[in-house]
Amino acid sequence: MIHTNLKKKFSYFILAFLLLAVICVWKKGSYEALKLQAKEFQVPKSLEKLAMGSGLQSRSASSQQDPKQDSQILSHLRVTAKVKPQPSYQVWDKDSSSKNLNPRLQKILKNYLNMNKYKVSYKGPGPGVKFSAETLRCHLRDHVNVSMVETTDFPFNTTEWKGYLPKENFRTKAGPWHRCAVVSSAGALKSSQLGREIDNHDAVLRFNGAPIANFQQDVGSKTTIRLMNSQLITTEKHFLKNTLYNEGILIVWDPSLYHADIPNWYRKPDYNFFETYKSYRRLFPNQPFYMLRPQMPWELWDIIQEISSDWIQPNPPSSGMLGIIIMMTLCDQVDVYEFIPSKRKTDVCYYHQSFFDNACTMGAYHPLLFEKNMVKHLNEGTDEDIYLFGKATLSGFRNIRC
Ligand SMILES: *[C@@H]1O[C@H](CO)[C@@H](O)[C@H](O)[C@H]1NC(C)=O
Ligand SMILES: *[C@@H]1O[C@H](CO)[C@@H](O)[C@H](O)[C@H]1NC(C)=O
């Protein structure tokens, strides 16, 4: 459809061009005049679209058009109009809205809004506040406090908890790093061959039980931080036994009610993971294992809501989004893999499981769609990197000027 539309535009352009040429010759105008008029004519935009069409077309096997002929015309036009065609890649639209969700996911979103399980009472200036990417980055830096529960926080300062939390501050243990990678668990990582590139970063963050064994080629093998949700820790039978968890710095997070402080959260965690946490700490006391401050996910949620034009799920952000922000505080540059989907995107949820659900990309419980809009907005890499590698590149908070 796009293609025929472009062809139509293209032939209009050719007609107009010929008409101009005839007028010029008729007026005995010189070559200079022709060039001038061609410049004034609205060439660049239609040419750009033409280049886009041919770029897409060359990848499409079903195309009927002769690409050689097309490129000949194109190169001819390039000479006269001096517009460099650039290939264009269809990637995530940063202005996606809930209308882009299928009816099932729209209904789930509505249900979560009605349920408001975490008693969210948003008082910020949103929804729909517009920020430039630079301002948004500063806004995140200044309003999302990435820190961990500390030994001085009640009730973790009581005898019951003595010796369980790491003594060393998270920020002295983690980073600062230059180039970091955040590796999603998306099905699209399968057959990506990104392993070497991922391991080539100074630090790599992974999520939950995302495995490495048998997937090194696609996801790499280095783990510097593993961010886990409390559900995994409470329900994964092998959490204390699986050596997967013995590498790197561990962070667990658990959703609190919207306005809860640490004591309130402790009384009413979403998943009561505290005993398992203690067991793990007794088994592996030398491995750094932190608890994310429960306020942090909501500080981030507030900003996602502020910049989204729709009301978003009143549920905490995904581990993926939390991991990206954690790395932005520790690193100069963060490469995020398959959070914004590449050309490999399917409905397969995880690279290590054959489980299909569109919700894994678009979000049901987590406001995933809006998180992706935000990451796309912050992306400083190219659409080509997203399309081919699922890679978004974000500046960390360490070296930005606000
Ligand atoms: C972040 O939270 C920690 C722990 O509550 C606190 O000590 C620190 O002052 C906070 N930082 C900012 C910038 O608010
Ligand atoms: C733990 O922290 C609370 C709140 O800051 C404080 O009131 C209490 O005295 C502390 N307990 C211990 C044993 O230090």
PDB file of N, CA, C and O in Angstrom, residues 168-241:
ATOM      1  N   GLU A 168      28.751  -3.161  52.981  1.00  0.00           N
ATOM      2  CA  GLU A 168      29.266  -2.152  52.063  1.00  0.00           C
ATOM      3  C   GLU A 168      28.141  -1.511  51.266  1.00  0.00           C
ATOM      4  O   GLU A 168      27.208  -2.191  50.840  1.00  0.00           O
ATOM      5  N   ASN A 169      28.268  -0.212  51.051  1.00  0.00           N
ATOM      6  CA  ASN A 169      27.283   0.507  50.260  1.00  0.00           C
ATOM      7  C   ASN A 169      27.310   0.009  48.806  1.00  0.00           C
ATOM      8  O   ASN A 169      28.368  -0.283  48.262  1.00  0.00           O
ATOM      9  N   PHE A 170      26.116  -0.058  48.222  1.00  0.00           N
ATOM     10  CA  PHE A 170      25.987  -0.555  46.845  1.00  0.00           C
ATOM     11  C   PHE A 170      26.880   0.213  45.877  1.00  0.00           C
ATOM     12  O   PHE A 170      27.534  -0.366  45.005  1.00  0.00           O
ATOM     13  N   ARG A 171      26.938   1.533  46.052  1.00  0.00           N
ATOM     14  CA  ARG A 171      27.665   2.364  45.095  1.00  0.00           C
ATOM     15  C   ARG A 171      29.175   2.195  45.186  1.00  0.00           C
ATOM     16  O   ARG A 171      29.886   2.520  44.249  1.00  0.00           O
ATOM     17  N   THR A 172      29.675   1.687  46.293  1.00  0.00           N
ATOM     18  CA  THR A 172      31.110   1.415  46.354  1.00  0.00           C
ATOM     19  C   THR A 172      31.409   0.034  45.781  1.00  0.00           C
ATOM     20  O   THR A 172      32.525  -0.237  45.361  1.00  0.00           O
ATOM     21  N   LYS A 173      30.403  -0.816  45.737  1.00  0.00           N
ATOM     22  CA  LYS A 173      30.569  -2.175  45.231  1.00  0.00           C
ATOM     23  C   LYS A 173      30.344  -2.238  43.711  1.00  0.00           C
ATOM     24  O   LYS A 173      30.960  -3.029  43.007  1.00  0.00           O
ATOM     25  N   ALA A 174      29.421  -1.410  43.219  1.00  0.00           N
ATOM     26  CA  ALA A 174      29.012  -1.473  41.812  1.00  0.00           C
ATOM     27  C   ALA A 174      29.434  -0.209  41.069  1.00  0.00           C
ATOM     28  O   ALA A 174      29.018   0.885  41.426  1.00  0.00           O
ATOM     29  N   GLY A 175      30.258  -0.394  40.037  1.00  0.00           N
ATOM     30  CA  GLY A 175      30.678   0.735  39.206  1.00  0.00           C
ATOM     31  C   GLY A 175      31.665   1.622  39.921  1.00  0.00           C
ATOM     32  O   GLY A 175      32.180   1.230  40.972  1.00  0.00           O
ATOM     33  N   PRO A 176      31.979   2.796  39.386  1.00  0.00           N
ATOM     34  CA  PRO A 176      31.450   3.265  38.107  1.00  0.00           C
ATOM     35  C   PRO A 176      32.098   2.550  36.924  1.00  0.00           C
ATOM     36  O   PRO A 176      33.263   2.192  36.979  1.00  0.00           O
ATOM     37  N   TRP A 177      31.286   2.373  35.888  1.00  0.00           N
ATOM     38  CA  TRP A 177      31.760   1.705  34.675  1.00  0.00           C
ATOM     39  C   TRP A 177      31.590   2.632  33.480  1.00  0.00           C
ATOM     40  O   TRP A 177      30.800   3.578  33.513  1.00  0.00           O
ATOM     41  N   HIS A 178      32.314   2.298  32.430  1.00  0.00           N
ATOM     42  CA  HIS A 178      32.207   3.118  31.221  1.00  0.00           C
ATOM     43  C   HIS A 178      31.056   2.611  30.340  1.00  0.00           C
ATOM     44  O   HIS A 178      30.014   3.227  30.247  1.00  0.00           O
ATOM     45  N   ARG A 179      31.248   1.432  29.730  1.00  0.00           N
ATOM     46  CA  ARG A 179      30.209   0.917  28.826  1.00  0.00           C
ATOM     47  C   ARG A 179      29.520  -0.288  29.462  1.00  0.00           C
ATOM     48  O   ARG A 179      30.159  -1.256  29.841  1.00  0.00           O
ATOM     49  N   CYS A 180      28.198  -0.226  29.554  1.00  0.00           N
ATOM     50  CA  CYS A 180      27.446  -1.299  30.191  1.00  0.00           C
ATOM     51  C   CYS A 180      26.392  -1.855  29.241  1.00  0.00           C
ATOM     52  O   CYS A 180      25.917  -1.157  28.353  1.00  0.00           O
ATOM     53  N   ALA A 181      26.063  -3.114  29.481  1.00  0.00           N
ATOM     54  CA  ALA A 181      25.022  -3.761  28.680  1.00  0.00           C
ATOM     55  C   ALA A 181      23.890  -4.216  29.584  1.00  0.00           C
ATOM     56  O   ALA A 181      24.126  -4.734  30.676  1.00  0.00           O
ATOM     57  N   VAL A 182      22.669  -3.991  29.126  1.00  0.00           N
ATOM     58  CA  VAL A 182      21.487  -4.525  29.791  1.00  0.00           C
ATOM     59  C   VAL A 182      20.889  -5.548  28.834  1.00  0.00           C
ATOM     60  O   VAL A 182      20.535  -5.207  27.695  1.00  0.00           O
ATOM     61  N   VAL A 183      20.813  -6.791  29.266  1.00  0.00           N
ATOM     62  CA  VAL A 183      20.374  -7.877  28.381  1.00  0.00           C
ATOM     63  C   VAL A 183      18.984  -8.334  28.788  1.00  0.00           C
ATOM     64  O   VAL A 183      18.805  -8.923  29.851  1.00  0.00           O
ATOM     65  N   SER A 184      18.001  -8.036  27.969  1.00  0.00           N
ATOM     66  CA  SER A 184      16.647  -8.477  28.276  1.00  0.00           C
ATOM     67  C   SER A 184      16.577  -9.992  28.125  1.00  0.00           C
ATOM     68  O   SER A 184      17.551 -10.622  27.710  1.00  0.00           O
ATOM     69  N   SER A 185      15.461 -10.556  28.448  1.00  0.00           N
ATOM     70  CA  SER A 185      15.284 -12.005  28.292  1.00  0.00           C
ATOM     71  C   SER A 185      14.411 -12.307  27.079  1.00  0.00           C
ATOM     72  O   SER A 185      13.891 -13.409  26.940  1.00  0.00           O
ATOM     73  N   ALA A 186      14.260 -11.339  26.199  1.00  0.00           N
ATOM     74  CA  ALA A 186      13.320 -11.452  25.085  1.00  0.00           C
ATOM     75  C   ALA A 186      13.619 -12.627  24.159  1.00  0.00           C
ATOM     76  O   ALA A 186      14.781 -12.970  23.927  1.00  0.00           O
ATOM     77  N   GLY A 187      12.566 -13.207  23.644  1.00  0.00           N
ATOM     78  CA  GLY A 187      12.694 -14.297  22.689  1.00  0.00           C
ATOM     79  C   GLY A 187      13.524 -13.892  21.482  1.00  0.00           C
ATOM     80  O   GLY A 187      14.210 -14.726  20.880  1.00  0.00           O
ATOM     81  N   ALA A 188      13.488 -12.616  21.142  1.00  0.00           N
ATOM     82  CA  ALA A 188      14.201 -12.125  19.958  1.00  0.00           C
ATOM     83  C   ALA A 188      15.716 -12.207  20.110  1.00  0.00           C
ATOM     84  O   ALA A 188      16.448 -12.010  19.141  1.00  0.00           O
ATOM     85  N   LEU A 189      16.213 -12.497  21.310  1.00  0.00           N
ATOM     86  CA  LEU A 189      17.664 -12.649  21.466  1.00  0.00           C
ATOM     87  C   LEU A 189      18.142 -13.973  20.875  1.00  0.00           C
ATOM     88  O   LEU A 189      19.314 -14.146  20.558  1.00  0.00           O
ATOM     89  N   LYS A 190      17.205 -14.901  20.723  1.00  0.00           N
ATOM     90  CA  LYS A 190      17.561 -16.200  20.177  1.00  0.00           C
ATOM     91  C   LYS A 190      18.083 -16.036  18.744  1.00  0.00           C
ATOM     92  O   LYS A 190      17.490 -15.319  17.943  1.00  0.00           O
ATOM     93  N   SER A 191      19.219 -16.676  18.460  1.00  0.00           N
ATOM     94  CA  SER A 191      19.869 -16.601  17.142  1.00  0.00           C
ATOM     95  C   SER A 191      20.370 -15.201  16.809  1.00  0.00           C
ATOM     96  O   SER A 191      20.592 -14.884  15.652  1.00  0.00           O
ATOM     97  N   SER A 192      20.545 -14.368  17.800  1.00  0.00           N
ATOM     98  CA  SER A 192      21.010 -13.003  17.542  1.00  0.00           C
ATOM     99  C   SER A 192      22.522 -12.940  17.347  1.00  0.00           C
ATOM    100  O   SER A 192      23.030 -11.980  16.773  1.00  0.00           O
ATOM    101  N   GLN A 193      23.245 -13.913  17.871  1.00  0.00           N
ATOM    102  CA  GLN A 193      24.719 -13.909  17.779  1.00  0.00           C
ATOM    103  C   GLN A 193      25.322 -12.677  18.443  1.00  0.00           C
ATOM    104  O   GLN A 193      26.384 -12.200  18.035  1.00  0.00           O
ATOM    105  N   LEU A 194      24.673 -12.157  19.461  1.00  0.00           N
ATOM    106  CA  LEU A 194      25.149 -10.919  20.095  1.00  0.00           C
ATOM    107  C   LEU A 194      26.085 -11.180  21.274  1.00  0.00           C
ATOM    108  O   LEU A 194      26.597 -10.238  21.889  1.00  0.00           O
ATOM    109  N   GLY A 195      26.329 -12.446  21.579  1.00  0.00           N
ATOM    110  CA  GLY A 195      27.084 -12.801  22.783  1.00  0.00           C
ATOM    111  C   GLY A 195      28.409 -12.082  22.929  1.00  0.00           C
ATOM    112  O   GLY A 195      28.698 -11.503  23.986  1.00  0.00           O
ATOM    113  N   ARG A 196      29.197 -12.102  21.865  1.00  0.00           N
ATOM    114  CA  ARG A 196      30.523 -11.490  21.959  1.00  0.00           C
ATOM    115  C   ARG A 196      30.418  -9.993  22.203  1.00  0.00           C
ATOM    116  O   ARG A 196      31.110  -9.432  23.035  1.00  0.00           O
ATOM    117  N   GLU A 197      29.520  -9.364  21.449  1.00  0.00           N
ATOM    118  CA  GLU A 197      29.333  -7.918  21.615  1.00  0.00           C
ATOM    119  C   GLU A 197      28.902  -7.582  23.051  1.00  0.00           C
ATOM    120  O   GLU A 197      29.394  -6.622  23.657  1.00  0.00           O
ATOM    121  N   ILE A 198      28.007  -8.377  23.606  1.00  0.00           N
ATOM    122  CA  ILE A 198      27.517  -8.118  24.964  1.00  0.00           C
ATOM    123  C   ILE A 198      28.655  -8.270  25.977  1.00  0.00           C
ATOM    124  O   ILE A 198      28.867  -7.399  26.829  1.00  0.00           O
ATOM    125  N   ASP A 199      29.420  -9.343  25.858  1.00  0.00           N
ATOM    126  CA  ASP A 199      30.523  -9.579  26.799  1.00  0.00           C
ATOM    127  C   ASP A 199      31.614  -8.527  26.703  1.00  0.00           C
ATOM    128  O   ASP A 199      32.431  -8.384  27.608  1.00  0.00           O
ATOM    129  N   ASN A 200      31.628  -7.813  25.608  1.00  0.00           N
ATOM    130  CA  ASN A 200      32.634  -6.790  25.369  1.00  0.00           C
ATOM    131  C   ASN A 200      32.375  -5.498  26.162  1.00  0.00           C
ATOM    132  O   ASN A 200      33.055  -4.501  25.976  1.00  0.00           O
ATOM    133  N   HIS A 201      31.366  -5.512  27.023  1.00  0.00           N
ATOM    134  CA  HIS A 201      31.072  -4.338  27.861  1.00  0.00           C
ATOM    135  C   HIS A 201      31.771  -4.479  29.213  1.00  0.00           C
ATOM    136  O   HIS A 201      32.125  -5.578  29.626  1.00  0.00           O
ATOM    137  N   ASP A 202      31.940  -3.357  29.907  1.00  0.00           N
ATOM    138  CA  ASP A 202      32.606  -3.391  31.213  1.00  0.00           C
ATOM    139  C   ASP A 202      31.740  -4.066  32.272  1.00  0.00           C
ATOM    140  O   ASP A 202      32.245  -4.626  33.238  1.00  0.00           O
ATOM    141  N   ALA A 203      30.436  -3.969  32.108  1.00  0.00           N
ATOM    142  CA  ALA A 203      29.525  -4.605  33.058  1.00  0.00           C
ATOM    143  C   ALA A 203      28.270  -5.031  32.316  1.00  0.00           C
ATOM    144  O   ALA A 203      27.828  -4.365  31.378  1.00  0.00           O
ATOM    145  N   VAL A 204      27.693  -6.165  32.742  1.00  0.00           N
ATOM    146  CA  VAL A 204      26.504  -6.706  32.084  1.00  0.00           C
ATOM    147  C   VAL A 204      25.435  -6.979  33.134  1.00  0.00           C
ATOM    148  O   VAL A 204      25.704  -7.634  34.144  1.00  0.00           O
ATOM    149  N   LEU A 205      24.245  -6.443  32.909  1.00  0.00           N
ATOM    150  CA  LEU A 205      23.125  -6.701  33.812  1.00  0.00           C
ATOM    151  C   LEU A 205      22.146  -7.670  33.153  1.00  0.00           C
ATOM    152  O   LEU A 205      21.786  -7.507  31.987  1.00  0.00           O
ATOM    153  N   ARG A 206      21.758  -8.702  33.926  1.00  0.00           N
ATOM    154  CA  ARG A 206      20.753  -9.683  33.459  1.00  0.00           C
ATOM    155  C   ARG A 206      19.603  -9.750  34.450  1.00  0.00           C
ATOM    156  O   ARG A 206      19.698  -9.211  35.555  1.00  0.00           O
ATOM    157  N   PHE A 207      18.554 -10.468  34.047  1.00  0.00           N
ATOM    158  CA  PHE A 207      17.329 -10.463  34.842  1.00  0.00           C
ATOM    159  C   PHE A 207      16.904 -11.855  35.311  1.00  0.00           C
ATOM    160  O   PHE A 207      17.037 -12.836  34.565  1.00  0.00           O
ATOM    161  N   ASN A 208      16.383 -11.883  36.504  1.00  0.00           N
ATOM    162  CA  ASN A 208      15.738 -13.080  37.043  1.00  0.00           C
ATOM    163  C   ASN A 208      16.541 -14.342  36.762  1.00  0.00           C
ATOM    164  O   ASN A 208      17.734 -14.367  36.986  1.00  0.00           O
ATOM    165  N   GLY A 209      15.890 -15.378  36.252  1.00  0.00           N
ATOM    166  CA  GLY A 209      16.594 -16.642  36.046  1.00  0.00           C
ATOM    167  C   GLY A 209      17.146 -16.808  34.636  1.00  0.00           C
ATOM    168  O   GLY A 209      17.372 -17.932  34.196  1.00  0.00           O
ATOM    169  N   ALA A 210      17.389 -15.688  33.937  1.00  0.00           N
ATOM    170  CA  ALA A 210      17.868 -15.773  32.545  1.00  0.00           C
ATOM    171  C   ALA A 210      19.174 -16.568  32.483  1.00  0.00           C
ATOM    172  O   ALA A 210      20.168 -16.163  33.077  1.00  0.00           O
ATOM    173  N   PRO A 211      19.165 -17.701  31.787  1.00  0.00           N
ATOM    174  CA  PRO A 211      20.336 -18.567  31.772  1.00  0.00           C
ATOM    175  C   PRO A 211      21.396 -18.120  30.786  1.00  0.00           C
ATOM    176  O   PRO A 211      21.138 -17.306  29.896  1.00  0.00           O
ATOM    177  N   ILE A 212      22.581 -18.658  30.980  1.00  0.00           N
ATOM    178  CA  ILE A 212      23.719 -18.386  30.112  1.00  0.00           C
ATOM    179  C   ILE A 212      24.128 -19.674  29.401  1.00  0.00           C
ATOM    180  O   ILE A 212      24.345 -19.674  28.191  1.00  0.00           O
ATOM    181  N   ALA A 213      24.231 -20.753  30.162  1.00  0.00           N
ATOM    182  CA  ALA A 213      24.638 -22.040  29.602  1.00  0.00           C
ATOM    183  C   ALA A 213      23.778 -22.387  28.385  1.00  0.00           C
ATOM    184  O   ALA A 213      22.545 -22.274  28.430  1.00  0.00           O
ATOM    185  N   ASN A 214      24.439 -22.756  27.318  1.00  0.00           N
ATOM    186  CA  ASN A 214      23.814 -23.091  26.035  1.00  0.00           C
ATOM    187  C   ASN A 214      23.301 -21.882  25.246  1.00  0.00           C
ATOM    188  O   ASN A 214      22.726 -22.042  24.170  1.00  0.00           O
ATOM    189  N   PHE A 215      23.464 -20.670  25.805  1.00  0.00           N
ATOM    190  CA  PHE A 215      22.997 -19.483  25.077  1.00  0.00           C
ATOM    191  C   PHE A 215      24.103 -18.436  24.916  1.00  0.00           C
ATOM    192  O   PHE A 215      23.824 -17.300  24.548  1.00  0.00           O
ATOM    193  N   GLN A 216      25.339 -18.811  25.230  1.00  0.00           N
ATOM    194  CA  GLN A 216      26.440 -17.834  25.221  1.00  0.00           C
ATOM    195  C   GLN A 216      26.549 -17.091  23.899  1.00  0.00           C
ATOM    196  O   GLN A 216      26.811 -15.888  23.878  1.00  0.00           O
ATOM    197  N   GLN A 217      26.383 -17.811  22.808  1.00  0.00           N
ATOM    198  CA  GLN A 217      26.513 -17.195  21.485  1.00  0.00           C
ATOM    199  C   GLN A 217      25.565 -16.008  21.317  1.00  0.00           C
ATOM    200  O   GLN A 217      25.899 -15.042  20.661  1.00  0.00           O
ATOM    201  N   ASP A 218      24.386 -16.125  21.894  1.00  0.00           N
ATOM    202  CA  ASP A 218      23.366 -15.094  21.705  1.00  0.00           C
ATOM    203  C   ASP A 218      23.335 -14.057  22.822  1.00  0.00           C
ATOM    204  O   ASP A 218      23.019 -12.896  22.578  1.00  0.00           O
ATOM    205  N   VAL A 219      23.626 -14.447  24.047  1.00  0.00           N
ATOM    206  CA  VAL A 219      23.459 -13.513  25.166  1.00  0.00           C
ATOM    207  C   VAL A 219      24.752 -13.252  25.934  1.00  0.00           C
ATOM    208  O   VAL A 219      24.767 -12.467  26.881  1.00  0.00           O
ATOM    209  N   GLY A 220      25.845 -13.909  25.546  1.00  0.00           N
ATOM    210  CA  GLY A 220      27.110 -13.721  26.247  1.00  0.00           C
ATOM    211  C   GLY A 220      27.173 -14.547  27.522  1.00  0.00           C
ATOM    212  O   GLY A 220      26.268 -15.329  27.819  1.00  0.00           O
ATOM    213  N   SER A 221      28.262 -14.356  28.266  1.00  0.00           N
ATOM    214  CA  SER A 221      28.410 -15.186  29.470  1.00  0.00           C
ATOM    215  C   SER A 221      28.770 -14.371  30.716  1.00  0.00           C
ATOM    216  O   SER A 221      28.803 -14.894  31.809  1.00  0.00           O
ATOM    217  N   LYS A 222      29.017 -13.081  30.536  1.00  0.00           N
ATOM    218  CA  LYS A 222      29.399 -12.255  31.683  1.00  0.00           C
ATOM    219  C   LYS A 222      28.142 -11.780  32.430  1.00  0.00           C
ATOM    220  O   LYS A 222      27.171 -11.358  31.799  1.00  0.00           O
ATOM    221  N   THR A 223      28.170 -11.880  33.758  1.00  0.00           N
ATOM    222  CA  THR A 223      27.081 -11.312  34.557  1.00  0.00           C
ATOM    223  C   THR A 223      27.689 -10.487  35.674  1.00  0.00           C
ATOM    224  O   THR A 223      28.350 -11.027  36.552  1.00  0.00           O
ATOM    225  N   THR A 224      27.465  -9.191  35.645  1.00  0.00           N
ATOM    226  CA  THR A 224      28.004  -8.318  36.687  1.00  0.00           C
ATOM    227  C   THR A 224      26.938  -8.024  37.732  1.00  0.00           C
ATOM    228  O   THR A 224      27.224  -7.958  38.920  1.00  0.00           O
ATOM    229  N   ILE A 225      25.710  -7.850  37.256  1.00  0.00           N
ATOM    230  CA  ILE A 225      24.579  -7.639  38.166  1.00  0.00           C
ATOM    231  C   ILE A 225      23.424  -8.516  37.687  1.00  0.00           C
ATOM    232  O   ILE A 225      23.184  -8.626  36.488  1.00  0.00           O
ATOM    233  N   ARG A 226      22.741  -9.153  38.628  1.00  0.00           N
ATOM    234  CA  ARG A 226      21.512  -9.870  38.294  1.00  0.00           C
ATOM    235  C   ARG A 226      20.389  -9.252  39.108  1.00  0.00           C
ATOM    236  O   ARG A 226      20.437  -9.244  40.339  1.00  0.00           O
ATOM    237  N   LEU A 227      19.416  -8.685  38.399  1.00  0.00           N
ATOM    238  CA  LEU A 227      18.263  -8.054  39.043  1.00  0.00           C
ATOM    239  C   LEU A 227      17.104  -9.051  39.047  1.00  0.00           C
ATOM    240  O   LEU A 227      16.719  -9.554  37.987  1.00  0.00           O
ATOM    241  N   MET A 228      16.587  -9.321  40.221  1.00  0.00           N
ATOM    242  CA  MET A 228      15.545 -10.347  40.332  1.00  0.00           C
ATOM    243  C   MET A 228      14.325  -9.775  41.038  1.00  0.00           C
ATOM    244  O   MET A 228      14.454  -8.937  41.938  1.00  0.00           O
ATOM    245  N   ASN A 229      13.154 -10.257  40.658  1.00  0.00           N
ATOM    246  CA  ASN A 229      11.973  -9.855  41.410  1.00  0.00           C
ATOM    247  C   ASN A 229      11.731 -10.836  42.552  1.00  0.00           C
ATOM    248  O   ASN A 229      12.233 -11.953  42.554  1.00  0.00           O
ATOM    249  N   SER A 230      10.949 -10.356  43.514  1.00  0.00           N
ATOM    250  CA  SER A 230      10.721 -11.138  44.735  1.00  0.00           C
ATOM    251  C   SER A 230       9.940 -12.411  44.436  1.00  0.00           C
ATOM    252  O   SER A 230      10.062 -13.402  45.145  1.00  0.00           O
ATOM    253  N   GLN A 231       9.165 -12.385  43.364  1.00  0.00           N
ATOM    254  CA  GLN A 231       8.381 -13.565  42.994  1.00  0.00           C
ATOM    255  C   GLN A 231       9.304 -14.729  42.646  1.00  0.00           C
ATOM    256  O   GLN A 231       9.091 -15.858  43.080  1.00  0.00           O
ATOM    257  N   LEU A 232      10.360 -14.425  41.899  1.00  0.00           N
ATOM    258  CA  LEU A 232      11.321 -15.463  41.515  1.00  0.00           C
ATOM    259  C   LEU A 232      11.922 -16.115  42.767  1.00  0.00           C
ATOM    260  O   LEU A 232      11.972 -17.338  42.890  1.00  0.00           O
ATOM    261  N   ILE A 233      12.351 -15.258  43.684  1.00  0.00           N
ATOM    262  CA  ILE A 233      13.027 -15.754  44.884  1.00  0.00           C
ATOM    263  C   ILE A 233      12.094 -16.604  45.738  1.00  0.00           C
ATOM    264  O   ILE A 233      12.498 -17.594  46.335  1.00  0.00           O
ATOM    265  N   THR A 234      10.824 -16.228  45.783  1.00  0.00           N
ATOM    266  CA  THR A 234       9.875 -16.954  46.621  1.00  0.00           C
ATOM    267  C   THR A 234       9.405 -18.244  45.961  1.00  0.00           C
ATOM    268  O   THR A 234       9.097 -19.204  46.658  1.00  0.00           O
ATOM    269  N   THR A 235       9.325 -18.242  44.633  1.00  0.00           N
ATOM    270  CA  THR A 235       8.694 -19.395  43.988  1.00  0.00           C
ATOM    271  C   THR A 235       9.684 -20.331  43.286  1.00  0.00           C
ATOM    272  O   THR A 235       9.345 -21.495  43.051  1.00  0.00           O
ATOM    273  N   GLU A 236      10.881 -19.856  42.963  1.00  0.00           N
ATOM    274  CA  GLU A 236      11.841 -20.711  42.260  1.00  0.00           C
ATOM    275  C   GLU A 236      12.445 -21.702  43.259  1.00  0.00           C
ATOM    276  O   GLU A 236      13.176 -21.325  44.180  1.00  0.00           O
ATOM    277  N   LYS A 237      12.112 -22.987  43.069  1.00  0.00           N
ATOM    278  CA  LYS A 237      12.518 -24.029  44.031  1.00  0.00           C
ATOM    279  C   LYS A 237      14.036 -24.144  44.121  1.00  0.00           C
ATOM    280  O   LYS A 237      14.576 -24.500  45.149  1.00  0.00           O
ATOM    281  N   HIS A 238      14.715 -23.842  43.004  1.00  0.00           N
ATOM    282  CA  HIS A 238      16.154 -24.075  42.959  1.00  0.00           C
ATOM    283  C   HIS A 238      16.973 -22.821  43.228  1.00  0.00           C
ATOM    284  O   HIS A 238      18.160 -22.800  42.984  1.00  0.00           O
ATOM    285  N   PHE A 239      16.297 -21.777  43.726  1.00  0.00           N
ATOM    286  CA  PHE A 239      17.007 -20.515  43.906  1.00  0.00           C
ATOM    287  C   PHE A 239      18.258 -20.674  44.784  1.00  0.00           C
ATOM    288  O   PHE A 239      19.296 -20.092  44.520  1.00  0.00           O
ATOM    289  N   LEU A 240      18.148 -21.486  45.838  1.00  0.00           N
ATOM    290  CA  LEU A 240      19.287 -21.654  46.749  1.00  0.00           C
ATOM    291  C   LEU A 240      20.331 -22.617  46.197  1.00  0.00           C
ATOM    292  O   LEU A 240      21.450 -22.661  46.687  1.00  0.00           O
ATOM    293  N   LYS A 241      19.954 -23.401  45.181  1.00  0.00           N
ATOM    294  CA  LYS A 241      20.857 -24.444  44.681  1.00  0.00           C
ATOM    295  C   LYS A 241      21.471 -24.140  43.322  1.00  0.00           C
ATOM    296  O   LYS A 241      22.563 -24.608  43.007  1.00  0.00           O
TER     297      LYS A 241
END
